[in-house]
Short mmCIF file of C-alpha atoms and ligand atoms in Angstrom, two decimals:
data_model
loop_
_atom_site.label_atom_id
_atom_site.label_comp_id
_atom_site.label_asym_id
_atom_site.label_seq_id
_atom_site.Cartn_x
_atom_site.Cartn_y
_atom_site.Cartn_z
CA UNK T 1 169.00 26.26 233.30
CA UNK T 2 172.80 25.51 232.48
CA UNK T 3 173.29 22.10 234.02
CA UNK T 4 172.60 18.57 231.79
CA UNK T 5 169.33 17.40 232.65
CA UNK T 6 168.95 13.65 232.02
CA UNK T 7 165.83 12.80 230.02
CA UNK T 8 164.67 10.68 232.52
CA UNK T 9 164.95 13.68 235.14
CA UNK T 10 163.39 15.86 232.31
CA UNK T 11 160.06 13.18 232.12
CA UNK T 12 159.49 13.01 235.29
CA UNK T 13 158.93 17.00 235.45
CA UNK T 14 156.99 16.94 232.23
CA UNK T 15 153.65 18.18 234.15
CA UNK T 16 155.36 20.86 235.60
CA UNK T 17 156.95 22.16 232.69
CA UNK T 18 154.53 21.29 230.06
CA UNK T 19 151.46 23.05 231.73
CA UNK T 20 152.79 24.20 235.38
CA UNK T 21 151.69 21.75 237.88
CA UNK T 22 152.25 23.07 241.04
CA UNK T 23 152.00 21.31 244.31
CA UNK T 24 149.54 22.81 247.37
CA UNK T 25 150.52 22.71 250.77
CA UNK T 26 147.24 21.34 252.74
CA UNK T 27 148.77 22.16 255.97
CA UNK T 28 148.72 26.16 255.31
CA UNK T 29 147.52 26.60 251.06
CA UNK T 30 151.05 27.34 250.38
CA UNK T 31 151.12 26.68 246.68
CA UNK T 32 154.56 25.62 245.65
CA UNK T 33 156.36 25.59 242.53
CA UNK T 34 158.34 24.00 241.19
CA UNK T 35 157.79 21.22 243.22
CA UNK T 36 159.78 20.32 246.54
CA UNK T 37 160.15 18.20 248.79
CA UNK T 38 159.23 20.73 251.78
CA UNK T 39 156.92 24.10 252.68
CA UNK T 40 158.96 26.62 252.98
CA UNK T 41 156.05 27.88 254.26
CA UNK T 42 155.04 26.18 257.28
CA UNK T 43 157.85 23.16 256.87
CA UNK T 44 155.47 20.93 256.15
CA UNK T 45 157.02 17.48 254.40
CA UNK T 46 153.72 15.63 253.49
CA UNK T 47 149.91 16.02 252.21
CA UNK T 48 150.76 18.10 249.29
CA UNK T 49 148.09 18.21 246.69
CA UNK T 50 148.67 18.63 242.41
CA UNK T 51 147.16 22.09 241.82
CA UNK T 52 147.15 23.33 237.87
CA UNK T 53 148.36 26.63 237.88
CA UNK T 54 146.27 29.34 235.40
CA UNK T 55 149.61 30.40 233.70
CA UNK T 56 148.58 34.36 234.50
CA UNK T 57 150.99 36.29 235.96
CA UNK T 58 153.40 39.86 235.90
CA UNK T 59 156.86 40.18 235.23
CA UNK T 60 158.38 40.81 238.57
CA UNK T 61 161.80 41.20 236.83
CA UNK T 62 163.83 40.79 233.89
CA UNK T 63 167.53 40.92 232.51
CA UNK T 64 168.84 40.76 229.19
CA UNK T 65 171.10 37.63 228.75
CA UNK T 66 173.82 38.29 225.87
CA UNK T 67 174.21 35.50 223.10
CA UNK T 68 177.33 34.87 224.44
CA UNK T 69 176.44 34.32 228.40
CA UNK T 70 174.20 31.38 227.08
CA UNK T 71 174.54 27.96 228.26
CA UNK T 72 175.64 25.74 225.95
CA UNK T 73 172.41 23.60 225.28
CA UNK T 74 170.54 27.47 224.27
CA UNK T 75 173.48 28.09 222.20
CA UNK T 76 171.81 27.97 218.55
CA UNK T 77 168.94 29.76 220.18
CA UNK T 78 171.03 32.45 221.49
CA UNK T 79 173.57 32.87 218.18
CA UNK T 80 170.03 33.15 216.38
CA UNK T 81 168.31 35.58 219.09
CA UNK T 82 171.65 37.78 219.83
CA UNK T 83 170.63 39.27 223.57
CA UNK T 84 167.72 38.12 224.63
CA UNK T 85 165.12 38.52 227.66
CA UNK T 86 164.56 36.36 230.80
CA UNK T 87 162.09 36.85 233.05
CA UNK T 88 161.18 36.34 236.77
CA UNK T 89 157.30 35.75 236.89
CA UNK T 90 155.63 35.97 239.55
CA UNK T 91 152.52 33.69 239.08
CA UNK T 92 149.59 34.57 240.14
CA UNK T 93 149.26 31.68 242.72
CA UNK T 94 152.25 33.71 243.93
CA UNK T 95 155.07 31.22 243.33
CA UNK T 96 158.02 33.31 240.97
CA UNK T 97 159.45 31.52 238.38
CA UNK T 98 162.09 32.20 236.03
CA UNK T 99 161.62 31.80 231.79
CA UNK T 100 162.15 33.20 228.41
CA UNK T 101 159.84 35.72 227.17
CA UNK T 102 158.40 35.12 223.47
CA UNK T 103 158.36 37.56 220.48
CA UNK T 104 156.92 39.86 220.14
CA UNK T 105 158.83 41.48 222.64
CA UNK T 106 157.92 44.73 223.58
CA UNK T 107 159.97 47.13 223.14
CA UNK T 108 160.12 48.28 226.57
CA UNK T 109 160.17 45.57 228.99
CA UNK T 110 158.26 46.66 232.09
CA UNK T 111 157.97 45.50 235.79
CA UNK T 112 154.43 44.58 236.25
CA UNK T 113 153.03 43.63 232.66
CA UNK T 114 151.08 40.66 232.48
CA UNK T 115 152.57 37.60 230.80
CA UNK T 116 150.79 34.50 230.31
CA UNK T 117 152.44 30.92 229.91
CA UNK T 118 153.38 29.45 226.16
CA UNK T 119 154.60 26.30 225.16
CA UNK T 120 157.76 26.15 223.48
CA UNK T 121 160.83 24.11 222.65
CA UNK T 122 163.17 25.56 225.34
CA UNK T 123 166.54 23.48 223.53
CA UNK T 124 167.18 20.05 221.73
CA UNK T 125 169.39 17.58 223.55
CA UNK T 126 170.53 14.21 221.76
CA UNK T 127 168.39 14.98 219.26
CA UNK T 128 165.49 14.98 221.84
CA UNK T 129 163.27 17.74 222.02
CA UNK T 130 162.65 19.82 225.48
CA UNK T 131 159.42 21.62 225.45
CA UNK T 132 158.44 23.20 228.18
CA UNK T 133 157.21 27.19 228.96
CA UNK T 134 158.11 30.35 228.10
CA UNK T 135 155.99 33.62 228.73
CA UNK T 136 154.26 35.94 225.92
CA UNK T 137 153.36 39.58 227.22
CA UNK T 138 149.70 39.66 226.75
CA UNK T 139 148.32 41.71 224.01
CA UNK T 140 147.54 45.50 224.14
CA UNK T 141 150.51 45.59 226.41
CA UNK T 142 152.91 45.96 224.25
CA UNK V 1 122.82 12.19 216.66
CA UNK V 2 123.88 15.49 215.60
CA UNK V 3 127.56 15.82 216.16
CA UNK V 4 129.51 19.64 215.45
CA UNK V 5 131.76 21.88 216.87
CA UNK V 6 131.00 22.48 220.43
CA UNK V 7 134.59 25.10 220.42
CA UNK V 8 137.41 26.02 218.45
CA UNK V 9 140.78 27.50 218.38
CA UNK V 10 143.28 29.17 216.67
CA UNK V 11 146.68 30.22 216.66
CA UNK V 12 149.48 31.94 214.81
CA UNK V 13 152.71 32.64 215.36
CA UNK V 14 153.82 36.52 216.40
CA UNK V 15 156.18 36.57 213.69
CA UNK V 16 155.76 37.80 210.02
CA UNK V 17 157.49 38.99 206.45
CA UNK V 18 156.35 40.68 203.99
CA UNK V 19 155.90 39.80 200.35
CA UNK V 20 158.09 43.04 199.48
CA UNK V 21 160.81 41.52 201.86
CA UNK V 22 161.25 38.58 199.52
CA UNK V 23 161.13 40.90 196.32
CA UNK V 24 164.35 42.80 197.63
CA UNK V 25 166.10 40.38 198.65
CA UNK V 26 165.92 37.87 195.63
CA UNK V 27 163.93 39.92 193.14
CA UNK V 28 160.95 37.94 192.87
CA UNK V 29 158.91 35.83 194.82
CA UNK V 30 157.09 32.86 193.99
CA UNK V 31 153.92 33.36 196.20
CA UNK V 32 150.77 36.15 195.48
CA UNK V 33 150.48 37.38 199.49
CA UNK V 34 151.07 40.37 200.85
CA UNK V 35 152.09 39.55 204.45
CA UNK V 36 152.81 35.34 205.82
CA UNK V 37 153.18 33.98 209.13
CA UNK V 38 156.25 32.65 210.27
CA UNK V 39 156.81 30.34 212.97
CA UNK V 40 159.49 31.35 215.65
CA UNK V 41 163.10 29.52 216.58
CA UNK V 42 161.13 27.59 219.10
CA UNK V 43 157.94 26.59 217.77
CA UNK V 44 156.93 23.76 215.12
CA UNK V 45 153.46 22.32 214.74
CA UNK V 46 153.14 20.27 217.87
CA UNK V 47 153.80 23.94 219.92
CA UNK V 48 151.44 25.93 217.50
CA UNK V 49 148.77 22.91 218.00
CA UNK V 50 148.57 23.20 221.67
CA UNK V 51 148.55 27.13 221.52
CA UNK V 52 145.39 26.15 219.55
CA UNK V 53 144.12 23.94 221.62
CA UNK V 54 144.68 25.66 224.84
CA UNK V 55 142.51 28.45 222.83
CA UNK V 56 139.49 26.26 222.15
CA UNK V 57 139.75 24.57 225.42
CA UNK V 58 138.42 28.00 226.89
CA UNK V 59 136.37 27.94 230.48
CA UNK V 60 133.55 25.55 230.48
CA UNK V 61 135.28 22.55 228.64
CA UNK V 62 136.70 19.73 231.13
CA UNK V 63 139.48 18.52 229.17
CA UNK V 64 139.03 15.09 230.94
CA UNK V 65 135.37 14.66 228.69
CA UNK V 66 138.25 14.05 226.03
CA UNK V 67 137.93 10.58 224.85
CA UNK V 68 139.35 10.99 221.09
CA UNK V 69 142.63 13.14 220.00
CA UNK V 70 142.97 13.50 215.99
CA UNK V 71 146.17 15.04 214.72
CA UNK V 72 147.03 16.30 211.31
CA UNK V 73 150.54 18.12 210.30
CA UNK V 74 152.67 17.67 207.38
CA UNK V 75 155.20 19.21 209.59
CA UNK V 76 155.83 17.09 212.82
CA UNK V 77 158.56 17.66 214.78
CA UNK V 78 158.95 13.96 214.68
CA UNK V 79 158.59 11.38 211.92
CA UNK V 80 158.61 9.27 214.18
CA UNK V 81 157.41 8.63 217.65
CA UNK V 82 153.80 9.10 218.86
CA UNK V 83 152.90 12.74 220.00
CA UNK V 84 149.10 12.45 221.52
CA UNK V 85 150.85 11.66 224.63
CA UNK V 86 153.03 14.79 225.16
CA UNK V 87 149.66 16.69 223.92
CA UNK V 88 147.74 14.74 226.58
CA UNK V 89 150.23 15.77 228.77
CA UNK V 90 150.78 19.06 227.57
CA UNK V 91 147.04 19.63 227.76
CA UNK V 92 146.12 17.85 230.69
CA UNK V 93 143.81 15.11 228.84
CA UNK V 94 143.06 11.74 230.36
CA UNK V 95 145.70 9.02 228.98
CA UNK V 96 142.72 6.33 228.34
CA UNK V 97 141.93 7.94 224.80
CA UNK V 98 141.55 6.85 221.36
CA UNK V 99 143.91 8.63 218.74
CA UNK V 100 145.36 9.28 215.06
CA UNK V 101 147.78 11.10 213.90
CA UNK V 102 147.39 12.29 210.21
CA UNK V 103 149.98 13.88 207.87
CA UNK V 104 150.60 12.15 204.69
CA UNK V 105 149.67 15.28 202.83
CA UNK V 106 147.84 18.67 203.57
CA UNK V 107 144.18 17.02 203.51
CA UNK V 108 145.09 15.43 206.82
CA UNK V 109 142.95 17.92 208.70
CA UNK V 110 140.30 17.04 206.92
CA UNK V 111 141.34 12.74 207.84
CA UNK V 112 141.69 14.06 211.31
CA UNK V 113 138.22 16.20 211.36
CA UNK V 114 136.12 13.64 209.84
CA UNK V 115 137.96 10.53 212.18
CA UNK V 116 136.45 12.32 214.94
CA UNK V 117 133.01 12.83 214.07
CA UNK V 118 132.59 9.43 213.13
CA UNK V 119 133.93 8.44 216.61
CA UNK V 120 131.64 10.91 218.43
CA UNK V 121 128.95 9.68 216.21
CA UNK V 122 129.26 6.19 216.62
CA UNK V 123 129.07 7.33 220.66
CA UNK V 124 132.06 5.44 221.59
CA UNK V 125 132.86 8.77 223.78
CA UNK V 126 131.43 12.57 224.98
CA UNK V 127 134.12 14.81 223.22
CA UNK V 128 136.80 14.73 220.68
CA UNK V 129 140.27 17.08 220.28
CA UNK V 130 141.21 17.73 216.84
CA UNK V 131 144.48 19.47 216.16
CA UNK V 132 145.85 20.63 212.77
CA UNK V 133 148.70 22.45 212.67
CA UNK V 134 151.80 23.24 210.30
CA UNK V 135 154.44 25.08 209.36
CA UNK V 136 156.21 23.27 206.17
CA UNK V 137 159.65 23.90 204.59
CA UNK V 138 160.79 23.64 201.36
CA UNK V 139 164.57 24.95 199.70
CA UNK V 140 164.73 28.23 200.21
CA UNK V 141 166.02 28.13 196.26
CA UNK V 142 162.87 27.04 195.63
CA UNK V 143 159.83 29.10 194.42
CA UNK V 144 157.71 26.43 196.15
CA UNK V 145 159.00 28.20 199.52
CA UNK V 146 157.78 31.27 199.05
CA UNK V 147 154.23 30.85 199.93
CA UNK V 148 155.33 28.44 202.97
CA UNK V 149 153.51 29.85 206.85
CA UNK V 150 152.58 28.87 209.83
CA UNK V 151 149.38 28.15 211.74
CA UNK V 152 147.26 26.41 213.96
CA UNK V 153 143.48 25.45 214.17
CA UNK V 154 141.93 22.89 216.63
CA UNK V 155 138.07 21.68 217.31
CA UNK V 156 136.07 20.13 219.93
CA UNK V 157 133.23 18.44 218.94
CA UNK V 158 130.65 16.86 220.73
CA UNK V 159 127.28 16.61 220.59
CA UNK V 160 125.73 19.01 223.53
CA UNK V 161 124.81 22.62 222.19
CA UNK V 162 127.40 22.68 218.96
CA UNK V 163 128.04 25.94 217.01
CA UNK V 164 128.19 24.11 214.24
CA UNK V 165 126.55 20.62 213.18
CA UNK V 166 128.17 18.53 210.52
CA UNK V 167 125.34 17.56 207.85
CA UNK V 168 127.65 15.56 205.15
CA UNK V 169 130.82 15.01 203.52
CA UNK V 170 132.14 13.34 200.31
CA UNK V 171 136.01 12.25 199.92
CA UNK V 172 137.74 11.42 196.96
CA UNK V 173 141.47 9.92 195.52
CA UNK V 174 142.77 9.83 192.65
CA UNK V 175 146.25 9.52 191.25
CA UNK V 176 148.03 12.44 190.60
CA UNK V 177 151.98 12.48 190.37
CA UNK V 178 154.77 15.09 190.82
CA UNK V 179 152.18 17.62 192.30
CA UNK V 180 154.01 18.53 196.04
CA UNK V 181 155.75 16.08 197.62
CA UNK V 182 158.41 14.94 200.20
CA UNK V 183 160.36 11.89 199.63
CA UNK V 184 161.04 9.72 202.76
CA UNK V 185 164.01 11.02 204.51
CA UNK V 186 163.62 14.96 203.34
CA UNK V 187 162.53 17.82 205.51
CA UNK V 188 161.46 19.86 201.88
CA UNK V 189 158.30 19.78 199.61
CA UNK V 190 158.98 20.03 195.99
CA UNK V 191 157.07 20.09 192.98
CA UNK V 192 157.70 19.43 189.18
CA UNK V 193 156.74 23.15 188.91
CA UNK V 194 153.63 22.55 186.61
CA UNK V 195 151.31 25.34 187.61
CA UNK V 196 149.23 24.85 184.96
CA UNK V 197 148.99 20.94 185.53
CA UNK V 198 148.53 21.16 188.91
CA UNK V 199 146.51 23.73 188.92
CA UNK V 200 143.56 21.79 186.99
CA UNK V 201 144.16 18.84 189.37
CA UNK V 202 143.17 20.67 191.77
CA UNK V 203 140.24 22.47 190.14
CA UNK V 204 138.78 19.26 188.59
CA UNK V 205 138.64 17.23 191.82
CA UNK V 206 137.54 20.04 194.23
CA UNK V 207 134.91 20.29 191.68
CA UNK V 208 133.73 17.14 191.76
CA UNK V 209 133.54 16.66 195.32
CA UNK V 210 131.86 19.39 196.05
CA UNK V 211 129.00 18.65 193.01
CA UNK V 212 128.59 15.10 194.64
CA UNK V 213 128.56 16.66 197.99
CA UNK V 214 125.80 19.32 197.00
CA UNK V 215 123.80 16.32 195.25
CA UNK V 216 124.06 14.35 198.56
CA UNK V 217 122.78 17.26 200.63
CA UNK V 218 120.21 18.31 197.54
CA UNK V 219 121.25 21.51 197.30
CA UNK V 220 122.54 24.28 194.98
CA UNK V 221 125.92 26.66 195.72
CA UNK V 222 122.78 29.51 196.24
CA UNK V 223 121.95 27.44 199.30
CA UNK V 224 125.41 27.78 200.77
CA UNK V 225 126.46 31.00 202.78
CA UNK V 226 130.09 30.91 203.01
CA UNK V 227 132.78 28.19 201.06
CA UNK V 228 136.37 27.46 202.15
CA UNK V 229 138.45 26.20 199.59
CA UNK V 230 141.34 24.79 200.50
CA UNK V 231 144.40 27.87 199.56
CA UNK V 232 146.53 25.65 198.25
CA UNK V 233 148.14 29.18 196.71
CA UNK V 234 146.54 33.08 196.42
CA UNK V 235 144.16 32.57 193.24
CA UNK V 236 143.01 28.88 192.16
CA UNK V 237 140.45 28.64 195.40
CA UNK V 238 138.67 31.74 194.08
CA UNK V 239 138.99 30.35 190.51
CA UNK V 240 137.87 27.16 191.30
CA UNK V 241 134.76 28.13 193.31
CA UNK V 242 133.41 30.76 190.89
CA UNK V 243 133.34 28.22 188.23
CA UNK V 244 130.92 26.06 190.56
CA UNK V 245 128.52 29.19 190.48
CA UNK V 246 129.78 30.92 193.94
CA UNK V 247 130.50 34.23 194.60
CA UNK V 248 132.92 36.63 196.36
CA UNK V 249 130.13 37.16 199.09
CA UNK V 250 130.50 33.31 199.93
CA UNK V 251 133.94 32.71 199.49
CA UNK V 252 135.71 36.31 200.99
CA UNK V 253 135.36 35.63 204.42
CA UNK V 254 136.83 32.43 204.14
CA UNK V 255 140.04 33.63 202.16
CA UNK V 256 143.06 33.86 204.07
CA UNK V 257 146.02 33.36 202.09
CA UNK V 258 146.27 37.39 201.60
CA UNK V 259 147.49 37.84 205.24
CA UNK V 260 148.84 34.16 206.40
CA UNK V 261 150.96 32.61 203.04
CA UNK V 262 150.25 28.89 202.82
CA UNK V 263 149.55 27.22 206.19
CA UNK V 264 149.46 23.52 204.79
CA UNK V 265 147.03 21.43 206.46
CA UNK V 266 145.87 24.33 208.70
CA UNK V 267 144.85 26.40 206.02
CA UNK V 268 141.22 25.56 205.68
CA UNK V 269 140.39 24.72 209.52
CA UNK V 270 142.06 28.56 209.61
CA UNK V 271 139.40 29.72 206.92
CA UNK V 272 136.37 27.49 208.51
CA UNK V 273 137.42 29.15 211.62
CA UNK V 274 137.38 32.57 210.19
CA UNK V 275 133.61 31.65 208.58
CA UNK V 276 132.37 30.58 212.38
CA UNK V 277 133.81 34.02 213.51
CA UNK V 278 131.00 35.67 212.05
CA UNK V 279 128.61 32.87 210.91
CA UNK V 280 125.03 33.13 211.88
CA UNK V 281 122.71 30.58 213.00
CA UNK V 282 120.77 28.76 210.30
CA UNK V 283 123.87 29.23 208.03
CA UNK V 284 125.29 26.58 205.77
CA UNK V 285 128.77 26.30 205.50
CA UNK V 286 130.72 24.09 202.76
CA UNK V 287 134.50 23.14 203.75
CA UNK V 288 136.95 21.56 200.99
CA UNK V 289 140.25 19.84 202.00
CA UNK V 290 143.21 19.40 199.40
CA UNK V 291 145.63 17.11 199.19
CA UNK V 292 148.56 16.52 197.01
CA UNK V 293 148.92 13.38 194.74
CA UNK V 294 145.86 13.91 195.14
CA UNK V 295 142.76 13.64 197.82
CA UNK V 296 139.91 15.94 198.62
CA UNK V 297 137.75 15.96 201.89
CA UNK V 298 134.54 17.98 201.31
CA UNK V 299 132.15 18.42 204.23
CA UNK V 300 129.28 20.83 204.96
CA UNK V 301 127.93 22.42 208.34
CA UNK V 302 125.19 24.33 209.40
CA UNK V 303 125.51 26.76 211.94
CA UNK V 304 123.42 26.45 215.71
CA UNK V 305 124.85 29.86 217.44
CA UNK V 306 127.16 32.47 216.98
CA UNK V 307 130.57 32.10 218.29
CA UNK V 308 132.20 34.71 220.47
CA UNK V 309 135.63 33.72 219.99
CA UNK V 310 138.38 36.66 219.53
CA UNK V 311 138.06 36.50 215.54
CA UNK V 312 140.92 34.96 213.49
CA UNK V 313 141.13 38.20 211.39
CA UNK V 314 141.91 40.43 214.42
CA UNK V 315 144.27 37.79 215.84
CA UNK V 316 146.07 38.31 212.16
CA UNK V 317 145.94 42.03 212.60
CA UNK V 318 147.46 41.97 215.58
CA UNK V 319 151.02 43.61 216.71
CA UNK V 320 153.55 41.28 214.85
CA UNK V 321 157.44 41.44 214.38
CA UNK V 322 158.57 41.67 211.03
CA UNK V 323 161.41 40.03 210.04
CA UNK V 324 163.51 41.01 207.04
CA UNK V 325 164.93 38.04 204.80
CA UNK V 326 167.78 37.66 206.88
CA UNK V 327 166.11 36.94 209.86
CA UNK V 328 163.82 35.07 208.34
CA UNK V 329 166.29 32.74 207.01
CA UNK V 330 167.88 32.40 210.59
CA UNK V 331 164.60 31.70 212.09
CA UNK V 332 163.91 28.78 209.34
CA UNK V 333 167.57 27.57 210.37
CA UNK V 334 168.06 27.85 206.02
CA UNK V 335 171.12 29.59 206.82
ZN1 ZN E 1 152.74 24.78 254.17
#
C-alpha cells in the first residue's frame, strides 16, 4: 500500500488480488502468498503450483489508520471514512495478509474473529479502477 | 430440454438509511420505504455482482462448466470497456465464454436472464452466469433519488436437477418518452415527474404481457403461486397485479421495496429470489421485468425443489449500519 503501482504491475497480480491466488510450494506444501519468487519455507525457487485460496480466515491483528496517515491514492476514501481499520489476516492456508475491513464494522474489533474475503474497489488511479480484497467480519460476530 | 435455475445468489450492501432520515433532513422524501440499501464508498455494481455470484457459486458448482456470462446494470462502473473479463477473472471462469452485457434500462436483467436460457437451450454450452446488479444515482435535489438502493442477484442455469424450470416468456416495446432516463454523458436518471403518466405506462404494458403470457401458458392468475412485479416504486406493482385478478398471498412474498428502496435492474431477480426462498415444488412462479421508455420481459417458472439458500429476507434483516443523511451523502460522493 503507499507506493504507485503501474497498471501493468497491477494486471499482472489481478488473480491474486481479485480472488487470492496463492502459489504452493511442491517441495514442502508451503502455501505462499502473495506470490514470490522463493519458499521461505524450505528455499525452494521452482515447482510452485496456483492454489485458490478459500478466503476464510481470523483477524490476527488490527490498527486503526487515521484519515490523515492515509496514502495519498486512499485519500478520498479516508477523508470520507475518518479513522479507519486495517487488518492482518491470517488465512486459513496460514499465509497473513494485510487489508481493509468492510462495514459493518463491529464495534469491538477482536483478535481471532473470522473474516472472510470481499471484493472491493481498494482506490481509483488515472481514472482506472483497482479492485481487489478487503475482509467483512462474518455475521453473528459482530 | 428443460433449462432453469440450477443456483442463485444474492447480495446487498451492509449499509442502510432510513426513510425518517430523509424526512429530517429535507422534510420530505420522495420514495414510500421504510428502510433502503445503500452501497458503500467502495462498491458499485460490478463489486455487488460478484458478491452475488460468489453466493450462488456455492460448493458443488465448477465455475469452469461456465460457458455463457450475461450482465445487466444500469449502473456500471464503466460506460465503457468490457467487464466479463475482470468477472471471469474475479470469479475464476474459463476465458473461452460467450457474453452480453445489458443495461440500456432496468429490464436488462430480464435481456440478460432470457439471453441465457436461450443459449443453454439451444445447447451451445453446460451452464450459464447471469449477473444483475445496480446501484443508480440521480440529483440528490431530485425526488427521483429518493427511492434509489443497491443490490445484487445472480443465476446459474443449466439443465441438470434445476430448482426452477423456465416454461415461457413474452416481451414487449413500445414507445414511451420522458419516463426515467439518462442522457449520454450523465451519471443521473431523471424523469419529467409525471406520476400519473408514468404510472399507467407501466400498468398498461405489464398488463398486457403478462395476459399474453398467461394465454401462451393457458392459464389463469389462480394457477400462479407467487408474482414479482417489477418495484419500479412502493405501490404501482401491487396496484398493477391486483387489477389482473392476484392477490396479496401471491404477490407479498415477492415485495421488497419496503426494506431495499429501488434496486433498478436487480429489483425483480431480488424478489424472484425471495419467491425461490420459500417456493415449493410444483409451484408456478410468474416474473415481470420493467423498463423505462418502455420494455417489459415477462417469464414464468415452475418450481423442481426447494432451495436452501440463506433467505433474502434474513440477509435484509441482518445487522446493518445506518447512516444519517450526512453520511449518506458522503458515501454517494453528492457532497
Ligand atoms: Zn517450500
Amino acid at each position: 500500500m503507499g507506493a504507485h503501482i503501474s497498471i501493468p504491475m497491477y494486471q499482472r497480480a489481478v488473480k491474486q488480488r481479485y480472488r487470492l491466488v496463492g502459489l504452493k510450494c511442491s517441495n514442502c506444501g508451503q502455501i505462499i502468498f502473495p506470490p514470490k519468487a522463493g519458499c521461505k519455507s524450505c528455499g525452494a525457487l521452482d515447482n510452485f503450483t496456483e492454489v485458490q485460496l478459500s478466503g476464510r480466515g481470523k483477524i490476527y491483528s488490527y490498527t486503526v489508520i487515521a484519515g490523515a496517515g492515509a496514502p495519498p491514492e486512499f485519500s478520498e476514501e479516508a477523508a470520507y471514512r475518518g479513522a479507519y481499520p486495517v487488518v492482518l489476516v491470517e488465512l486459513e492456508e496460514g499465509p497473513r495478509i494485510i487489508a481493509q475491513l468492510t462495514e459493518p464494522v463491529p464495534a469491538e474489533i477482536k483478535i481471532g474473529m473470522p473474516v472472510e474475503m470481499v471484493l472491493r474497489q481498494i482506490y481509483t488511479e488515472e481514472d482506472v479502477i483497482r479492485y481487489g480484497y478487503k475482509f467483512k467480519v462474518l455475521e453473528g460476530e459482530k | 430440454m428443460e433449462v432453469g435455475i440450477v443456483s442463485y445468489g444474492t447480495y446487498f450492501p451492509g449499509l442502510g438509511i432510513t426513510r425518517s432520515e430523509y424526512q429530517k433532513a429535507l422534510g420530505n422524501c420522495g420514495a414510500n420505504f421504510s428502510e433502503k440499501t445503500v452501497a458503500d464508498f467502495d462498491e458499485d455494481s460490478l463489486t455487488m455482482g460478484i458478491a452475488a455470484a460468489r453466493d450462488a457459486l456455492f460448493e458443488g458448482i465448477n465455475p469452469e462448466e461456465i460457458s455463457f456470462l450475461t450482465w445487466a446494470s444500469t449502473s456500471p462502473p464503466y460506460s465503457e470497456k468490457l467487464l466479463s473479463g475482470s468477472i471471469a477473472e474475479m470469479l475464476g471462469l474459463k476465458k473461452n465464454l460467450f457474453s452480453a452485457e445489458y443495461g440500456q434500462s432496468t429490464r436488462a436483467g430480464g435481456e440478460a436472464f432470457l439471453t441465457a436460457v436461450s443459449l443453454v437451450k439451444g445447447g451451445f454450452g453446460q451452464k450459464a452466469l447471469v449477473i444483475v446488479a445496480d446501484a443508480p444515482r440521480a440529483n440528490v435535489k431530485d425526488p427521483i433519488e429518493h427511492g434509489l438502493a443497491a443490490g445484487s442477484a445472480a443465476f446459474i442455469l443449466g439443465t441438470e436437477n434445476p430448482l426452477a424450470v423456465v416454461d415461457n416468456f413474452v416481451a414487449l416495446v413500445q414507445e414511451n418518452l420522458g419516463e426515467r432516463f439518462r442522457k449520454a454523458g450523465s451519471g443521473e436518471i431523471k424523469d419529467i415527474g409525471v406520476k400519473t403518466f408514468t404510472g399507467e405506462a407501466y400498468q398498461k404494458l405489464i398488463a398486457k404481457a403478462v395476459t399474453e403470457l398467461l394465454e401462451k401458458e393457458n392459464l389463469k392468475p389462480a394457477d400462479y403461486n407467487y408474482a414479482v412485479f417489477h418495484e419500479i416504486e412502493s405501490r404501482l406493482p401491487l396496484k398493477a397485479g391486483k387489477k389482473l385478478g392476484f392477490t396479496d398471498e401471491q404477490m407479498l412474498p415477492g415485495l421488497l421495496y419496503e426494506n431495499t428502496g429501488d434496486t433498478g435492474a436487480a429489483s425483480p431477480f431480488l424478489s424472484l429470489a425471495a419467491v425461490l426462498d420459500r417456493a415449493k415444488p410444483g409451484e408456478k412462479v410468474i416474473v415481470t421485468t420493467y423498463g423505462s421508455g418502455a420494455g417489459v420481459i415477462a417469464f414464468s417458472l415452475t418450481v423442481k425443489k426447494p432451495a436452501n439458500r440463506v433467505p433474502v429476507r434474513e440477509k435484509l434483516a441482518s445487522g446493518k449500519k445506518y447512516l444519517n443523511f450526512i453520511q449518506y451523502l458522503r458515501v454517494k460522493r453528492y457532497l
